């Protein structure tokens, strides 16, 4: 393997990530050391908050333009380094630019291709797509370091069509949003969903496959590398199936032996 060590960096606002469980998961598959650490922002440089605030996006239809952050925006980012009470952070950030800012925090001695870093964040990472000229929420920014966004996992794959339909039709009739949510409970992931850690295992595999082979995703919905656009497909591929397809199992066996 290219990788000889993986470092997982926590996002303290989302305890459901469960780094210890993810470390065990990876160590059962790969013959490598997995280390868990606190959030990389705890060792941030003085200008990190400003750089992160510069990654915020406001117009989904326009490609990245550096945000000129206000003092409030900078102190919001700063407070997030320490404060773990802000659990829902649906502010959108350009995923690649954020990746660059966070990767600068990795020390030189650990900035090596055989050490694979994974940052967890509750920030909603997005990437601009030139096929439809707009930003889309992403659960995974694949690179080294990789970013896995828990908000991206919850918000990027769409909820059931019927859920949106009922929300829209009931809206005019004054039916409570919570009632609709309750009806579809379990069919999509919610904040602090206990299934999150198991779902993340699949995104970790995608990140590692991408780094090792250049391919993160599989077309087969019965594979943990399936790039789910719907919550039901995500839950199916990661929880009901819960393994990689035959083709990817063979690739995995080769990666491990190399
Ligand atoms: Zn596959």
PDB file of C-alpha atoms and ligand atoms in Angstrom:
ATOM      1  CA  UNK A   1       0.000   0.000   0.000  1.00  0.00           C
ATOM      2  CA  UNK A   2       0.961   3.584  -0.581  1.00  0.00           C
ATOM      3  CA  UNK A   3      -0.366   4.238   2.930  1.00  0.00           C
ATOM      4  CA  UNK A   4       1.416   2.905   5.997  1.00  0.00           C
ATOM      5  CA  UNK A   5      -0.446   4.953   8.590  1.00  0.00           C
ATOM      6  CA  UNK A   6      -3.837   6.626   8.866  1.00  0.00           C
ATOM      7  CA  UNK A   7      -4.579   9.517  11.208  1.00  0.00           C
ATOM      8  CA  UNK A   8      -8.231  10.266  11.985  1.00  0.00           C
ATOM      9  CA  UNK A   9      -8.980  13.735  13.387  1.00  0.00           C
ATOM     10  CA  UNK A  10     -12.098  14.097  15.488  1.00  0.00           C
ATOM     11  CA  UNK A  11     -15.019  16.488  15.133  1.00  0.00           C
ATOM     12  CA  UNK A  12     -16.023  16.915  18.782  1.00  0.00           C
ATOM     13  CA  UNK A  13     -19.505  18.282  18.005  1.00  0.00           C
ATOM     14  CA  UNK A  14     -20.487  14.936  16.494  1.00  0.00           C
ATOM     15  CA  UNK A  15     -19.738  12.162  19.032  1.00  0.00           C
ATOM     16  CA  UNK A  16     -21.598   9.674  16.807  1.00  0.00           C
ATOM     17  CA  UNK A  17     -18.531   9.592  14.535  1.00  0.00           C
ATOM     18  CA  UNK A  18     -16.948   7.301  17.143  1.00  0.00           C
ATOM     19  CA  UNK A  19     -13.285   7.377  16.153  1.00  0.00           C
ATOM     20  CA  UNK A  20     -12.375   4.331  18.228  1.00  0.00           C
ATOM     21  CA  UNK A  21     -14.882   2.197  16.356  1.00  0.00           C
ATOM     22  CA  UNK A  22     -13.618   3.551  13.011  1.00  0.00           C
ATOM     23  CA  UNK A  23     -10.022   2.821  14.012  1.00  0.00           C
ATOM     24  CA  UNK A  24     -10.993  -0.793  14.790  1.00  0.00           C
ATOM     25  CA  UNK A  25     -12.865  -1.068  11.505  1.00  0.00           C
ATOM     26  CA  UNK A  26      -9.854   0.087   9.482  1.00  0.00           C
ATOM     27  CA  UNK A  27      -7.346  -2.009  11.416  1.00  0.00           C
ATOM     28  CA  UNK A  28      -9.411  -5.126  10.748  1.00  0.00           C
ATOM     29  CA  UNK A  29      -9.182  -4.521   6.993  1.00  0.00           C
ATOM     30  CA  UNK A  30      -5.803  -2.899   6.462  1.00  0.00           C
ATOM     31  CA  UNK A  31      -2.458  -4.031   7.870  1.00  0.00           C
ATOM     32  CA  UNK A  32      -1.610  -0.520   9.016  1.00  0.00           C
ATOM     33  CA  UNK A  33      -1.524   1.637  12.102  1.00  0.00           C
ATOM     34  CA  UNK A  34      -4.513   3.898  12.690  1.00  0.00           C
ATOM     35  CA  UNK A  35      -4.147   6.772  15.086  1.00  0.00           C
ATOM     36  CA  UNK A  36      -6.959   8.939  16.450  1.00  0.00           C
ATOM     37  CA  UNK A  37      -6.458  12.570  17.339  1.00  0.00           C
ATOM     38  CA  UNK A  38      -8.408  15.599  18.423  1.00  0.00           C
ATOM     39  CA  UNK A  39      -9.590  18.081  15.820  1.00  0.00           C
ATOM     40  CA  UNK A  40      -6.730  19.566  13.790  1.00  0.00           C
ATOM     41  CA  UNK A  41      -8.126  23.062  14.444  1.00  0.00           C
ATOM     42  CA  UNK A  42      -6.979  22.758  18.059  1.00  0.00           C
ATOM     43  CA  UNK A  43      -3.467  23.342  16.729  1.00  0.00           C
ATOM     44  CA  UNK A  44      -4.499  26.025  14.272  1.00  0.00           C
ATOM     45  CA  UNK A  45      -2.347  28.983  13.304  1.00  0.00           C
ATOM     46  CA  UNK A  46      -3.425  32.589  14.127  1.00  0.00           C
ATOM     47  CA  UNK A  47      -4.817  33.248  10.650  1.00  0.00           C
ATOM     48  CA  UNK A  48      -6.623  29.902  10.252  1.00  0.00           C
ATOM     49  CA  UNK A  49     -10.038  31.276  11.248  1.00  0.00           C
ATOM     50  CA  UNK A  50      -9.764  33.989   8.605  1.00  0.00           C
ATOM     51  CA  UNK A  51      -8.668  31.505   5.944  1.00  0.00           C
ATOM     52  CA  UNK A  52     -11.580  29.204   6.762  1.00  0.00           C
ATOM     53  CA  UNK A  53     -14.046  32.105   6.658  1.00  0.00           C
ATOM     54  CA  UNK A  54     -12.661  32.962   3.217  1.00  0.00           C
ATOM     55  CA  UNK A  55     -13.862  29.542   1.985  1.00  0.00           C
ATOM     56  CA  UNK A  56     -17.526  30.281   2.686  1.00  0.00           C
ATOM     57  CA  UNK A  57     -19.850  30.306  -0.292  1.00  0.00           C
ATOM     58  CA  UNK A  58     -23.030  32.298  -0.614  1.00  0.00           C
ATOM     59  CA  UNK A  59     -24.035  31.935  -4.241  1.00  0.00           C
ATOM     60  CA  UNK A  60     -24.530  28.311  -5.288  1.00  0.00           C
ATOM     61  CA  UNK A  61     -24.631  29.264  -8.967  1.00  0.00           C
ATOM     62  CA  UNK A  62     -21.228  30.946  -9.038  1.00  0.00           C
ATOM     63  CA  UNK A  63     -17.832  29.301  -8.976  1.00  0.00           C
ATOM     64  CA  UNK A  64     -15.570  30.045  -6.031  1.00  0.00           C
ATOM     65  CA  UNK A  65     -14.829  33.630  -5.167  1.00  0.00           C
ATOM     66  CA  UNK A  66     -12.834  34.279  -2.053  1.00  0.00           C
ATOM     67  CA  UNK A  67     -15.119  35.622   0.656  1.00  0.00           C
ATOM     68  CA  UNK A  68     -13.896  38.786   2.356  1.00  0.00           C
ATOM     69  CA  UNK A  69     -14.816  37.800   5.897  1.00  0.00           C
ATOM     70  CA  UNK A  70     -16.193  40.186   8.481  1.00  0.00           C
ATOM     71  CA  UNK A  71     -14.859  40.227  12.045  1.00  0.00           C
ATOM     72  CA  UNK A  72     -17.999  38.313  13.111  1.00  0.00           C
ATOM     73  CA  UNK A  73     -17.354  35.582  10.577  1.00  0.00           C
ATOM     74  CA  UNK A  74     -13.770  35.216  11.755  1.00  0.00           C
ATOM     75  CA  UNK A  75     -14.705  35.067  15.417  1.00  0.00           C
ATOM     76  CA  UNK A  76     -17.453  32.540  14.576  1.00  0.00           C
ATOM     77  CA  UNK A  77     -14.782  30.258  13.124  1.00  0.00           C
ATOM     78  CA  UNK A  78     -12.474  30.879  16.068  1.00  0.00           C
ATOM     79  CA  UNK A  79     -15.185  30.022  18.577  1.00  0.00           C
ATOM     80  CA  UNK A  80     -15.841  26.794  16.669  1.00  0.00           C
ATOM     81  CA  UNK A  81     -12.305  25.613  17.408  1.00  0.00           C
ATOM     82  CA  UNK A  82     -13.175  25.265  21.084  1.00  0.00           C
ATOM     83  CA  UNK A  83     -16.941  25.354  21.404  1.00  0.00           C
ATOM     84  CA  UNK A  84     -18.628  22.011  20.933  1.00  0.00           C
ATOM     85  CA  UNK A  85     -22.182  23.208  21.384  1.00  0.00           C
ATOM     86  CA  UNK A  86     -22.715  24.292  17.796  1.00  0.00           C
ATOM     87  CA  UNK A  87     -23.767  20.927  16.434  1.00  0.00           C
ATOM     88  CA  UNK A  88     -25.629  21.951  13.294  1.00  0.00           C
ATOM     89  CA  UNK A  89     -23.388  24.001  11.088  1.00  0.00           C
ATOM     90  CA  UNK A  90     -25.170  24.432   7.778  1.00  0.00           C
ATOM     91  CA  UNK A  91     -22.829  27.064   6.514  1.00  0.00           C
ATOM     92  CA  UNK A  92     -21.466  26.134   3.110  1.00  0.00           C
ATOM     93  CA  UNK A  93     -17.771  26.032   2.330  1.00  0.00           C
ATOM     94  CA  UNK A  94     -15.852  25.336  -0.836  1.00  0.00           C
ATOM     95  CA  UNK A  95     -14.518  21.848  -0.110  1.00  0.00           C
ATOM     96  CA  UNK A  96     -11.284  22.091  -2.074  1.00  0.00           C
ATOM     97  CA  UNK A  97     -10.305  25.454  -0.638  1.00  0.00           C
ATOM     98  CA  UNK A  98     -11.148  24.278   2.870  1.00  0.00           C
ATOM     99  CA  UNK A  99      -9.062  21.164   2.233  1.00  0.00           C
ATOM    100  CA  UNK A 100      -6.121  23.386   1.352  1.00  0.00           C
ATOM    101  CA  UNK A 101      -6.456  25.457   4.544  1.00  0.00           C
ATOM    102  CA  UNK A 102      -6.703  22.376   6.753  1.00  0.00           C
ATOM    103  CA  UNK A 103      -3.851  20.587   5.000  1.00  0.00           C
ATOM    104  CA  UNK A 104      -1.544  23.492   5.872  1.00  0.00           C
ATOM    105  CA  UNK A 105      -2.042  22.559   9.533  1.00  0.00           C
ATOM    106  CA  UNK A 106      -0.394  19.170   9.079  1.00  0.00           C
ATOM    107  CA  UNK A 107       3.177  19.364  10.321  1.00  0.00           C
ATOM    108  CA  UNK A 108       5.945  18.977   7.799  1.00  0.00           C
ATOM    109  CA  UNK A 109       7.180  15.741   9.333  1.00  0.00           C
ATOM    110  CA  UNK A 110       3.738  14.179   8.857  1.00  0.00           C
ATOM    111  CA  UNK A 111       3.043  15.673   5.485  1.00  0.00           C
ATOM    112  CA  UNK A 112       4.191  12.546   3.656  1.00  0.00           C
ATOM    113  CA  UNK A 113       2.460  10.417   1.078  1.00  0.00           C
ATOM    114  CA  UNK A 114       2.545   7.269   3.240  1.00  0.00           C
ATOM    115  CA  UNK A 115       0.621   9.020   6.034  1.00  0.00           C
ATOM    116  CA  UNK A 116      -3.031   9.372   5.159  1.00  0.00           C
ATOM    117  CA  UNK A 117      -4.920  12.083   7.062  1.00  0.00           C
ATOM    118  CA  UNK A 118      -8.702  12.207   7.432  1.00  0.00           C
ATOM    119  CA  UNK A 119     -10.372  15.285   8.914  1.00  0.00           C
ATOM    120  CA  UNK A 120     -13.924  15.030  10.136  1.00  0.00           C
ATOM    121  CA  UNK A 121     -15.964  18.209  10.102  1.00  0.00           C
ATOM    122  CA  UNK A 122     -19.513  19.357  10.698  1.00  0.00           C
ATOM    123  CA  UNK A 123     -19.054  22.072   8.072  1.00  0.00           C
ATOM    124  CA  UNK A 124     -21.016  21.489   4.890  1.00  0.00           C
ATOM    125  CA  UNK A 125     -18.391  20.979   2.205  1.00  0.00           C
ATOM    126  CA  UNK A 126     -19.482  21.731  -1.364  1.00  0.00           C
ATOM    127  CA  UNK A 127     -17.844  21.530  -4.766  1.00  0.00           C
ATOM    128  CA  UNK A 128     -18.692  23.478  -7.906  1.00  0.00           C
ATOM    129  CA  UNK A 129     -19.844  21.308 -10.751  1.00  0.00           C
ATOM    130  CA  UNK A 130     -19.341  22.577 -14.304  1.00  0.00           C
ATOM    131  CA  UNK A 131     -21.857  20.084 -15.715  1.00  0.00           C
ATOM    132  CA  UNK A 132     -24.741  22.078 -14.235  1.00  0.00           C
ATOM    133  CA  UNK A 133     -22.901  25.234 -13.120  1.00  0.00           C
ATOM    134  CA  UNK A 134     -23.696  25.022  -9.459  1.00  0.00           C
ATOM    135  CA  UNK A 135     -22.335  23.937  -6.110  1.00  0.00           C
ATOM    136  CA  UNK A 136     -23.367  20.603  -4.618  1.00  0.00           C
ATOM    137  CA  UNK A 137     -22.985  19.426  -1.038  1.00  0.00           C
ATOM    138  CA  UNK A 138     -20.379  16.670  -0.689  1.00  0.00           C
ATOM    139  CA  UNK A 139     -19.832  14.176   2.079  1.00  0.00           C
ATOM    140  CA  UNK A 140     -16.281  13.422   0.945  1.00  0.00           C
ATOM    141  CA  UNK A 141     -13.476  15.598  -0.350  1.00  0.00           C
ATOM    142  CA  UNK A 142     -11.067  12.963  -1.588  1.00  0.00           C
ATOM    143  CA  UNK A 143      -7.389  13.903  -1.356  1.00  0.00           C
ATOM    144  CA  UNK A 144      -4.648  13.616   1.226  1.00  0.00           C
ATOM    145  CA  UNK A 145      -5.773  14.973   3.655  1.00  0.00           C
ATOM    146  CA  UNK A 146      -9.343  13.885   2.951  1.00  0.00           C
ATOM    147  CA  UNK A 147     -12.331  15.606   4.510  1.00  0.00           C
ATOM    148  CA  UNK A 148     -15.448  13.749   5.578  1.00  0.00           C
ATOM    149  CA  UNK A 149     -18.338  16.095   6.324  1.00  0.00           C
ATOM    150  CA  UNK A 150     -20.985  14.703   8.670  1.00  0.00           C
ATOM    151  CA  UNK A 151     -23.345  17.485   7.591  1.00  0.00           C
ATOM    152  CA  UNK A 152     -22.607  16.483   3.981  1.00  0.00           C
ATOM    153  CA  UNK A 153     -23.595  12.879   4.754  1.00  0.00           C
ATOM    154  CA  UNK A 154     -26.907  14.103   6.193  1.00  0.00           C
ATOM    155  CA  UNK A 155     -27.648  16.871   3.697  1.00  0.00           C
ATOM    156  CA  UNK A 156     -26.061  15.839   0.360  1.00  0.00           C
ATOM    157  CA  UNK A 157     -27.852  12.579  -0.514  1.00  0.00           C
ATOM    158  CA  UNK A 158     -31.499  13.515  -1.038  1.00  0.00           C
ATOM    159  CA  UNK A 159     -34.316  12.402   1.224  1.00  0.00           C
ATOM    160  CA  UNK A 160     -37.245  10.385  -0.213  1.00  0.00           C
ATOM    161  CA  UNK A 161     -39.168  12.155  -2.995  1.00  0.00           C
ATOM    162  CA  UNK A 162     -42.416  11.564  -1.112  1.00  0.00           C
ATOM    163  CA  UNK A 163     -40.948  13.411   1.874  1.00  0.00           C
ATOM    164  CA  UNK A 164     -40.361  16.580  -0.155  1.00  0.00           C
ATOM    165  CA  UNK A 165     -43.732  16.174  -1.845  1.00  0.00           C
ATOM    166  CA  UNK A 166     -45.542  15.957   1.461  1.00  0.00           C
ATOM    167  CA  UNK A 167     -43.621  18.876   2.867  1.00  0.00           C
ATOM    168  CA  UNK A 168     -44.661  20.996  -0.110  1.00  0.00           C
ATOM    169  CA  UNK A 169     -48.298  19.927  -0.283  1.00  0.00           C
ATOM    170  CA  UNK A 170     -48.788  20.045   3.458  1.00  0.00           C
ATOM    171  CA  UNK A 171     -47.081  23.377   3.769  1.00  0.00           C
ATOM    172  CA  UNK A 172     -50.098  25.179   2.337  1.00  0.00           C
ATOM    173  CA  UNK A 173     -52.425  23.200   4.602  1.00  0.00           C
ATOM    174  CA  UNK A 174     -50.496  24.224   7.690  1.00  0.00           C
ATOM    175  CA  UNK A 175     -49.369  20.713   8.651  1.00  0.00           C
ATOM    176  CA  UNK A 176     -46.387  20.688  10.963  1.00  0.00           C
ATOM    177  CA  UNK A 177     -43.021  19.897   9.366  1.00  0.00           C
ATOM    178  CA  UNK A 178     -42.249  17.708  12.387  1.00  0.00           C
ATOM    179  CA  UNK A 179     -45.257  15.492  11.581  1.00  0.00           C
ATOM    180  CA  UNK A 180     -43.916  14.831   8.095  1.00  0.00           C
ATOM    181  CA  UNK A 181     -40.421  14.245   9.483  1.00  0.00           C
ATOM    182  CA  UNK A 182     -41.809  11.734  11.965  1.00  0.00           C
ATOM    183  CA  UNK A 183     -43.581   9.802   9.210  1.00  0.00           C
ATOM    184  CA  UNK A 184     -40.364   9.238   7.257  1.00  0.00           C
ATOM    185  CA  UNK A 185     -38.137   8.753  10.289  1.00  0.00           C
ATOM    186  CA  UNK A 186     -35.525   6.073   9.719  1.00  0.00           C
ATOM    187  CA  UNK A 187     -35.560   6.467   5.936  1.00  0.00           C
ATOM    188  CA  UNK A 188     -32.905   9.138   6.047  1.00  0.00           C
ATOM    189  CA  UNK A 189     -30.110  10.143   8.398  1.00  0.00           C
ATOM    190  CA  UNK A 190     -30.691  12.839  10.954  1.00  0.00           C
ATOM    191  CA  UNK A 191     -28.293  14.894  13.051  1.00  0.00           C
ATOM    192  CA  UNK A 192     -26.864  12.708  15.806  1.00  0.00           C
ATOM    193  CA  UNK A 193     -28.116   9.596  14.079  1.00  0.00           C
ATOM    194  CA  UNK A 194     -26.677   6.524  15.847  1.00  0.00           C
ATOM    195  CA  UNK A 195     -26.072   4.898  12.414  1.00  0.00           C
ATOM    196  CA  UNK A 196     -23.570   7.595  11.433  1.00  0.00           C
ATOM    197  CA  UNK A 197     -20.402   5.743  12.437  1.00  0.00           C
ATOM    198  CA  UNK A 198     -21.270   2.691  10.328  1.00  0.00           C
ATOM    199  CA  UNK A 199     -22.130   4.920   7.372  1.00  0.00           C
ATOM    200  CA  UNK A 200     -18.794   6.730   7.743  1.00  0.00           C
ATOM    201  CA  UNK A 201     -16.931   3.423   7.345  1.00  0.00           C
ATOM    202  CA  UNK A 202     -18.030   3.416   3.696  1.00  0.00           C
ATOM    203  CA  UNK A 203     -16.807   6.974   3.130  1.00  0.00           C
ATOM    204  CA  UNK A 204     -13.463   6.034   4.685  1.00  0.00           C
ATOM    205  CA  UNK A 205     -13.190   3.145   2.236  1.00  0.00           C
ATOM    206  CA  UNK A 206     -14.014   5.514  -0.639  1.00  0.00           C
ATOM    207  CA  UNK A 207     -11.333   7.951   0.531  1.00  0.00           C
ATOM    208  CA  UNK A 208      -8.712   5.192   0.795  1.00  0.00           C
ATOM    209  CA  UNK A 209      -9.656   3.605  -2.536  1.00  0.00           C
ATOM    210  CA  UNK A 210      -9.432   6.996  -4.207  1.00  0.00           C
ATOM    211  CA  UNK A 211      -5.970   7.599  -2.792  1.00  0.00           C
ATOM    212  CA  UNK A 212      -4.701   4.131  -3.615  1.00  0.00           C
ATOM    213  CA  UNK A 213      -6.325   3.587  -7.025  1.00  0.00           C
ATOM    214  CA  UNK A 214      -7.618   6.949  -8.288  1.00  0.00           C
ATOM    215  CA  UNK A 215     -11.179   5.553  -8.212  1.00  0.00           C
ATOM    216  CA  UNK A 216     -13.416   6.262  -5.244  1.00  0.00           C
ATOM    217  CA  UNK A 217     -16.764   5.016  -6.476  1.00  0.00           C
ATOM    218  CA  UNK A 218     -18.530   1.943  -7.771  1.00  0.00           C
ATOM    219  CA  UNK A 219     -21.564   1.778 -10.059  1.00  0.00           C
ATOM    220  CA  UNK A 220     -22.958  -1.137  -8.123  1.00  0.00           C
ATOM    221  CA  UNK A 221     -25.455  -0.048  -5.470  1.00  0.00           C
ATOM    222  CA  UNK A 222     -24.657  -3.242  -3.569  1.00  0.00           C
ATOM    223  CA  UNK A 223     -21.158  -1.968  -2.797  1.00  0.00           C
ATOM    224  CA  UNK A 224     -19.895   0.326  -0.051  1.00  0.00           C
ATOM    225  CA  UNK A 225     -18.141   2.373  -2.715  1.00  0.00           C
ATOM    226  CA  UNK A 226     -21.477   3.269  -4.326  1.00  0.00           C
ATOM    227  CA  UNK A 227     -21.812   7.053  -4.688  1.00  0.00           C
ATOM    228  CA  UNK A 228     -25.294   7.409  -3.229  1.00  0.00           C
ATOM    229  CA  UNK A 229     -27.373  10.386  -4.340  1.00  0.00           C
ATOM    230  CA  UNK A 230     -30.356   9.308  -2.272  1.00  0.00           C
ATOM    231  CA  UNK A 231     -30.485   8.611   1.438  1.00  0.00           C
ATOM    232  CA  UNK A 232     -32.203   5.278   0.850  1.00  0.00           C
ATOM    233  CA  UNK A 233     -29.339   4.150  -1.416  1.00  0.00           C
ATOM    234  CA  UNK A 234     -26.808   5.305   1.162  1.00  0.00           C
ATOM    235  CA  UNK A 235     -28.536   3.355   3.931  1.00  0.00           C
ATOM    236  CA  UNK A 236     -28.877   0.311   1.672  1.00  0.00           C
ATOM    237  CA  UNK A 237     -25.275   0.213   0.421  1.00  0.00           C
ATOM    238  CA  UNK A 238     -23.693   0.996   3.793  1.00  0.00           C
ATOM    239  CA  UNK A 239     -25.970  -0.716   6.309  1.00  0.00           C
ATOM    240  CA  UNK A 240     -28.029  -3.404   4.590  1.00  0.00           C
ATOM    241  CA  UNK A 241     -25.283  -4.587   2.223  1.00  0.00           C
ATOM    242  CA  UNK A 242     -22.382  -3.338   4.339  1.00  0.00           C
ATOM    243  CA  UNK A 243     -19.536  -4.700   2.201  1.00  0.00           C
ATOM    244  CA  UNK A 244     -17.762  -4.044  -1.078  1.00  0.00           C
ATOM    245  CA  UNK A 245     -18.736  -5.884  -4.266  1.00  0.00           C
ATOM    246  CA  UNK A 246     -16.744  -8.846  -5.618  1.00  0.00           C
ATOM    247  CA  UNK A 247     -14.745  -6.663  -8.022  1.00  0.00           C
ATOM    248  CA  UNK A 248     -13.728  -4.244  -5.294  1.00  0.00           C
ATOM    249  CA  UNK A 249     -12.987  -7.033  -2.852  1.00  0.00           C
ATOM    250  CA  UNK A 250     -10.423  -8.317  -5.357  1.00  0.00           C
ATOM    251  CA  UNK A 251      -8.961  -4.832  -5.808  1.00  0.00           C
ATOM    252  CA  UNK A 252      -8.863  -4.464  -2.026  1.00  0.00           C
ATOM    253  CA  UNK A 253      -6.984  -7.762  -1.688  1.00  0.00           C
ATOM    254  CA  UNK A 254      -4.417  -6.496  -4.199  1.00  0.00           C
ATOM    255  CA  UNK A 255      -4.041  -3.114  -2.451  1.00  0.00           C
ATOM    256  CA  UNK A 256      -3.389  -4.819   0.870  1.00  0.00           C
ATOM    257  CA  UNK A 257      -0.736  -7.143  -0.587  1.00  0.00           C
ATOM    258  CA  UNK A 258       1.172  -4.405  -2.426  1.00  0.00           C
TER     259      UNK A 258
HETATM  260 ZN1  LIG B   1     -17.793  -2.134  -6.050  1.00  0.00          ZN
END
